[in-house]
């Protein structure tokens, strides 16, 4: 499970490189996310633009990651592909997470604010 | 993990052209499940089965097969899963077979409630909801110590009849 991050001031962008976040890798995803958010950056953006497929295990892992970021940290999502977005919509999780079209628009927002 | 065996497709005449039937046998591990899903999607031509339906099929089968890996056989168990696909009048049906623990009853699959504080958001319970929501036919039976789950997807206006119940061998 490949997750790489870049920091932009208070924003940490974590990019999921695996094409599938499913039962085969859900636990590794959770563990890796925990590592990458342990120092509690105030705002975390999970870039899912390379992820083609996510099942209920993957969804549960993303929810777990969100719950683990804890007080003072926000986990947001970006770049949901069609099949991934479908899972969030069906389960109504799209009303729980802040979902951006892409990382670029979030970074542009930072630049405007700064 | 390599597949233990696979029947060659034979064309089924009818409304969906010559979609082959499929019969896969594979070990109950998540990696083998991924391979099985690839095989199924490879057998569903994009010009005959729309993207949204392909996505539903992939998701439902992932949920069902991973449930078998996790619950039927459990953490200490190992076993084999059979997956069959039959295209028929107005529908596409799948059957999974496993020798794992029985399902006491089909879970209701109610959509988990997301109200309440973020710290209490559910991380599970979505699988059966997705299975029920995305299929138009669902049946379970236990025969000769095997679990059988039947999943139907409608291809046109009609509700497809379950071919796995048609001839009781």
Coordinates of C-alpha atoms in Angstrom, one line a residue:
Chain A
X1 CA 0.0 0.0 0.0
X2 CA 1.7 3.1 -1.3
X3 CA 0.9 6.4 0.3
X4 CA 3.2 9.4 -0.2
X5 CA 2.8 12.9 1.2
X6 CA 3.7 16.5 0.5
X7 CA 3.2 19.4 2.9
X8 CA 2.0 22.8 2.0
X9 CA 2.1 24.8 5.2
X10 CA -0.8 23.4 7.3
X11 CA -2.0 21.2 4.5
X12 CA -0.7 17.7 4.1
X13 CA -1.6 16.1 0.8
X14 CA -1.5 12.3 0.9
X15 CA -1.6 10.5 -2.4
X16 CA -2.8 6.9 -2.6
X17 CA -0.9 5.3 -5.4
X18 CA -2.6 1.9 -5.4
X19 CA -5.4 1.4 -7.9
X20 CA -7.5 -0.5 -5.5
X21 CA -8.4 0.1 -1.8
X22 CA -10.2 -3.1 -1.0
X23 CA -10.3 -6.0 1.4
X24 CA -6.8 -7.1 0.3
X25 CA -5.2 -3.9 1.5
X26 CA -7.6 -2.2 3.8
X27 CA -5.6 -2.9 7.0
X28 CA -2.3 -1.8 5.4
X29 CA -4.0 1.4 4.3
X30 CA -5.3 2.1 7.8
X31 CA -1.9 1.4 9.3
X32 CA -0.1 3.6 6.7
X33 CA -2.6 6.5 7.1
X34 CA -2.1 6.3 10.9
X35 CA 1.7 6.7 10.4
X36 CA 1.3 9.6 8.1
X37 CA -1.1 11.5 10.2
X38 CA 0.4 10.8 13.6
X39 CA 1.9 14.2 13.9
X40 CA -1.6 15.7 13.4
X41 CA -1.3 18.2 10.6
X42 CA -4.3 20.5 10.9
X43 CA -5.6 19.7 7.4
X44 CA -5.1 16.5 5.5
X45 CA -6.2 16.0 1.9
X46 CA -6.3 12.4 0.7
X47 CA -5.8 12.3 -3.1
X48 CA -7.7 9.3 -4.5
X49 CA -7.3 10.3 -8.2
X50 CA -5.2 7.1 -8.9
X51 CA -7.7 4.8 -7.1
X52 CA -10.0 3.1 -9.6
X53 CA -11.8 0.8 -7.1
X54 CA -12.9 1.0 -3.5
X55 CA -15.2 -1.5 -1.7
X56 CA -16.8 -1.4 1.7
X57 CA -13.5 -2.5 3.3
X58 CA -11.8 0.4 1.6
X59 CA -14.6 2.8 2.7
X60 CA -14.3 1.6 6.3
X61 CA -10.6 2.2 6.2
X62 CA -11.0 5.7 4.9
X63 CA -13.6 6.3 7.7
X64 CA -11.2 4.8 10.3
X65 CA -8.5 7.1 9.0
X66 CA -10.8 10.1 9.4
X67 CA -11.7 9.1 12.9
X68 CA -8.0 8.6 13.9
X69 CA -6.9 12.0 12.8
X70 CA -8.5 13.2 16.0
X71 CA -9.1 16.7 17.5
X72 CA -7.8 19.6 15.5
X73 CA -7.3 17.7 12.3
X74 CA -9.6 17.5 9.3
X75 CA -9.4 14.8 6.7
X76 CA -10.8 15.8 3.2
X77 CA -10.9 13.8 0.0
X78 CA -10.0 14.8 -3.6
X79 CA -10.1 13.3 -7.1
X80 CA -12.8 10.6 -6.6
X81 CA -13.0 8.5 -9.7
X82 CA -16.4 7.3 -10.9
X83 CA -16.5 3.9 -9.2
X84 CA -15.2 5.3 -6.0
X85 CA -17.6 8.2 -6.0
X86 CA -20.5 5.7 -6.5
X87 CA -19.7 4.0 -3.2
X88 CA -19.6 7.3 -1.3
X89 CA -22.9 8.3 -2.9
X90 CA -24.7 5.1 -2.3
X91 CA -23.7 4.9 1.3
X92 CA -24.3 8.7 1.8
X93 CA -20.8 9.1 2.9
X94 CA -20.5 12.0 0.4
X95 CA -22.5 14.0 3.0
X96 CA -20.0 13.2 5.7
X97 CA -16.7 13.9 3.9
X98 CA -15.6 17.2 2.2
X99 CA -14.9 16.0 -1.3
X100 CA -12.9 18.2 -3.7
X101 CA -12.7 17.7 -7.5
X102 CA -8.9 17.6 -7.4
X103 CA -5.8 18.6 -5.4
X104 CA -5.0 21.5 -7.8
X105 CA -8.2 23.4 -6.9
X106 CA -7.4 23.0 -3.1
X107 CA -3.9 24.3 -3.6
X108 CA -5.1 27.2 -5.7
X109 CA -7.5 28.0 -2.9
X110 CA -4.6 28.2 -0.5
X111 CA -2.7 30.5 -2.8
X112 CA -5.7 32.8 -3.1
X113 CA -6.1 32.9 0.7
X114 CA -2.3 33.5 1.3
Chain B
X1 CA -2.1 -17.7 -6.4
X2 CA -3.0 -19.5 -9.5
X3 CA -6.5 -20.6 -10.4
X4 CA -7.3 -24.2 -9.7
X5 CA -9.4 -24.5 -12.9
X6 CA -11.7 -22.7 -15.2
X7 CA -14.3 -24.0 -17.6
X8 CA -14.1 -22.6 -21.1
X9 CA -17.0 -20.3 -22.0
X10 CA -19.8 -21.5 -24.1
X11 CA -22.0 -19.0 -25.9
X12 CA -25.6 -18.6 -24.7
X13 CA -27.9 -17.5 -27.5
X14 CA -30.3 -14.8 -26.6
X15 CA -30.8 -11.1 -26.1
X16 CA -27.2 -10.4 -25.0
X17 CA -25.5 -11.8 -28.0
X18 CA -23.0 -14.5 -27.2
X19 CA -21.9 -13.7 -23.7
X20 CA -20.1 -16.8 -22.5
X21 CA -20.9 -18.4 -19.3
X22 CA -18.1 -18.5 -16.8
X23 CA -17.1 -21.0 -14.1
X24 CA -14.2 -20.1 -11.9
X25 CA -12.7 -22.0 -9.0
X26 CA -10.1 -20.3 -6.8
X27 CA -8.7 -20.2 -3.3
X28 CA -10.5 -18.1 -0.7
X29 CA -7.9 -15.3 -0.5
X30 CA -8.3 -11.6 -1.2
X31 CA -5.7 -11.7 -3.9
X32 CA -7.4 -14.5 -5.7
X33 CA -10.7 -12.6 -5.4
X34 CA -9.1 -9.7 -7.3
X35 CA -8.1 -12.1 -10.1
X36 CA -11.6 -13.5 -10.2
X37 CA -13.1 -10.1 -10.5
X38 CA -10.7 -9.3 -13.4
X39 CA -11.8 -12.5 -15.2
X40 CA -15.5 -11.6 -14.8
X41 CA -15.0 -8.1 -16.1
X42 CA -12.9 -9.4 -18.9
X43 CA -15.9 -11.6 -19.9
X44 CA -18.3 -8.6 -20.0
X45 CA -17.8 -6.6 -23.1
X46 CA -18.1 -2.8 -22.6
X47 CA -20.2 -2.5 -25.7
X48 CA -22.8 -4.9 -24.4
X49 CA -22.7 -4.2 -20.7
X50 CA -22.7 -0.5 -19.7
X51 CA -20.0 0.9 -17.4
X52 CA -22.4 1.6 -14.5
X53 CA -23.6 -2.0 -14.6
X54 CA -20.1 -3.3 -14.8
X55 CA -19.2 -1.2 -11.8
X56 CA -22.2 -2.6 -9.9
X57 CA -21.2 -6.1 -10.7
X58 CA -17.6 -5.6 -9.7
X59 CA -18.6 -4.1 -6.4
X60 CA -21.3 -6.7 -5.5
X61 CA -19.0 -9.6 -6.4
X62 CA -16.1 -8.0 -4.4
X63 CA -18.4 -7.7 -1.4
X64 CA -19.8 -11.2 -1.7
X65 CA -16.5 -12.9 -2.4
X66 CA -14.6 -11.1 0.4
X67 CA -17.4 -11.9 2.8
X68 CA -16.8 -15.6 2.0
X69 CA -13.1 -15.2 2.6
X70 CA -13.6 -13.4 5.9
X71 CA -16.6 -15.1 7.4
X72 CA -17.3 -18.4 5.7
X73 CA -13.8 -19.6 6.2
X74 CA -12.6 -17.2 8.9
X75 CA -9.0 -16.2 9.9
X76 CA -7.8 -19.8 10.4
X77 CA -9.7 -21.3 7.6
X78 CA -8.8 -22.0 4.0
X79 CA -11.0 -23.2 1.3
X80 CA -12.1 -22.9 -2.3
X81 CA -14.7 -20.6 -3.8
X82 CA -16.6 -21.4 -7.0
X83 CA -18.1 -18.5 -9.1
X84 CA -20.4 -19.1 -12.0
X85 CA -22.0 -16.6 -14.3
X86 CA -24.9 -17.3 -16.6
X87 CA -26.4 -14.8 -19.1
X88 CA -30.0 -15.4 -19.8
X89 CA -33.2 -13.7 -20.9
X90 CA -33.0 -10.2 -19.6
X91 CA -30.6 -10.9 -16.8
X92 CA -27.1 -11.8 -15.8
X93 CA -26.9 -14.2 -12.8
X94 CA -24.0 -15.2 -10.6
X95 CA -23.7 -18.1 -8.2
X96 CA -21.1 -18.4 -5.5
X97 CA -20.4 -21.8 -3.8
X98 CA -18.3 -22.4 -0.8
X99 CA -17.8 -25.0 2.0
X100 CA -17.6 -22.5 4.8
X101 CA -19.7 -21.8 7.8
X102 CA -23.4 -21.4 7.1
X103 CA -25.2 -18.0 6.9
X104 CA -28.0 -18.2 9.5
X105 CA -30.1 -15.9 7.3
X106 CA -29.6 -13.3 4.6
X107 CA -28.7 -10.0 6.4
X108 CA -31.3 -7.3 5.9
X109 CA -28.6 -4.9 4.5
X110 CA -30.1 -1.7 5.9
X111 CA -28.0 1.3 5.1
X112 CA -25.9 2.2 8.2
X113 CA -27.0 5.4 9.8
X114 CA -24.5 8.2 9.6
X115 CA -26.0 10.5 12.1
X116 CA -24.2 11.3 15.3
X117 CA -20.7 12.6 16.0
X118 CA -17.9 11.9 13.5
X119 CA -16.1 9.9 16.2
X120 CA -18.9 7.4 16.1
X121 CA -19.2 7.0 12.3
X122 CA -19.7 3.3 11.3
X123 CA -16.8 1.6 9.6
X124 CA -18.7 -1.5 8.7
X125 CA -22.1 -2.9 7.8
X126 CA -22.0 -1.4 4.3
X127 CA -21.3 -4.6 2.4
X128 CA -24.8 -6.2 2.6
X129 CA -26.4 -2.8 2.0
X130 CA -24.5 -2.5 -1.3
X131 CA -25.2 -6.1 -2.3
X132 CA -29.0 -5.6 -1.7
X133 CA -29.1 -2.2 -3.3
X134 CA -27.3 -3.1 -6.5
X135 CA -28.9 -6.5 -7.3
X136 CA -32.4 -7.2 -8.6
X137 CA -32.3 -10.8 -7.4
X138 CA -30.8 -12.4 -4.3
X139 CA -31.2 -15.8 -2.9
X140 CA -29.3 -18.1 -0.5
X141 CA -29.5 -21.7 0.2
X142 CA -27.4 -24.3 1.9
X143 CA -27.2 -27.7 0.1
X144 CA -25.0 -30.7 1.0
X145 CA -22.9 -28.6 3.4
X146 CA -22.2 -25.9 0.8
X147 CA -23.3 -22.3 0.8
X148 CA -24.9 -21.1 -2.4
X149 CA -25.6 -17.4 -3.0
X150 CA -27.4 -16.3 -6.2
X151 CA -27.1 -12.8 -7.4
X152 CA -29.2 -11.4 -10.3
X153 CA -28.7 -8.2 -12.4
X154 CA -31.4 -7.0 -14.7
X155 CA -30.3 -6.2 -18.2
X156 CA -33.6 -4.9 -19.6
X157 CA -37.0 -4.0 -18.3
X158 CA -38.0 -7.4 -17.0
X159 CA -37.1 -8.9 -13.7
X160 CA -34.8 -11.8 -14.6
X161 CA -35.7 -15.4 -13.5
X162 CA -33.1 -17.2 -11.4
X163 CA -31.6 -19.9 -13.7
X164 CA -30.0 -21.6 -10.7
X165 CA -33.4 -22.5 -9.3
X166 CA -34.7 -23.6 -12.6
X167 CA -33.3 -27.1 -12.7
X168 CA -32.7 -28.5 -9.3
X169 CA -30.0 -31.1 -9.6

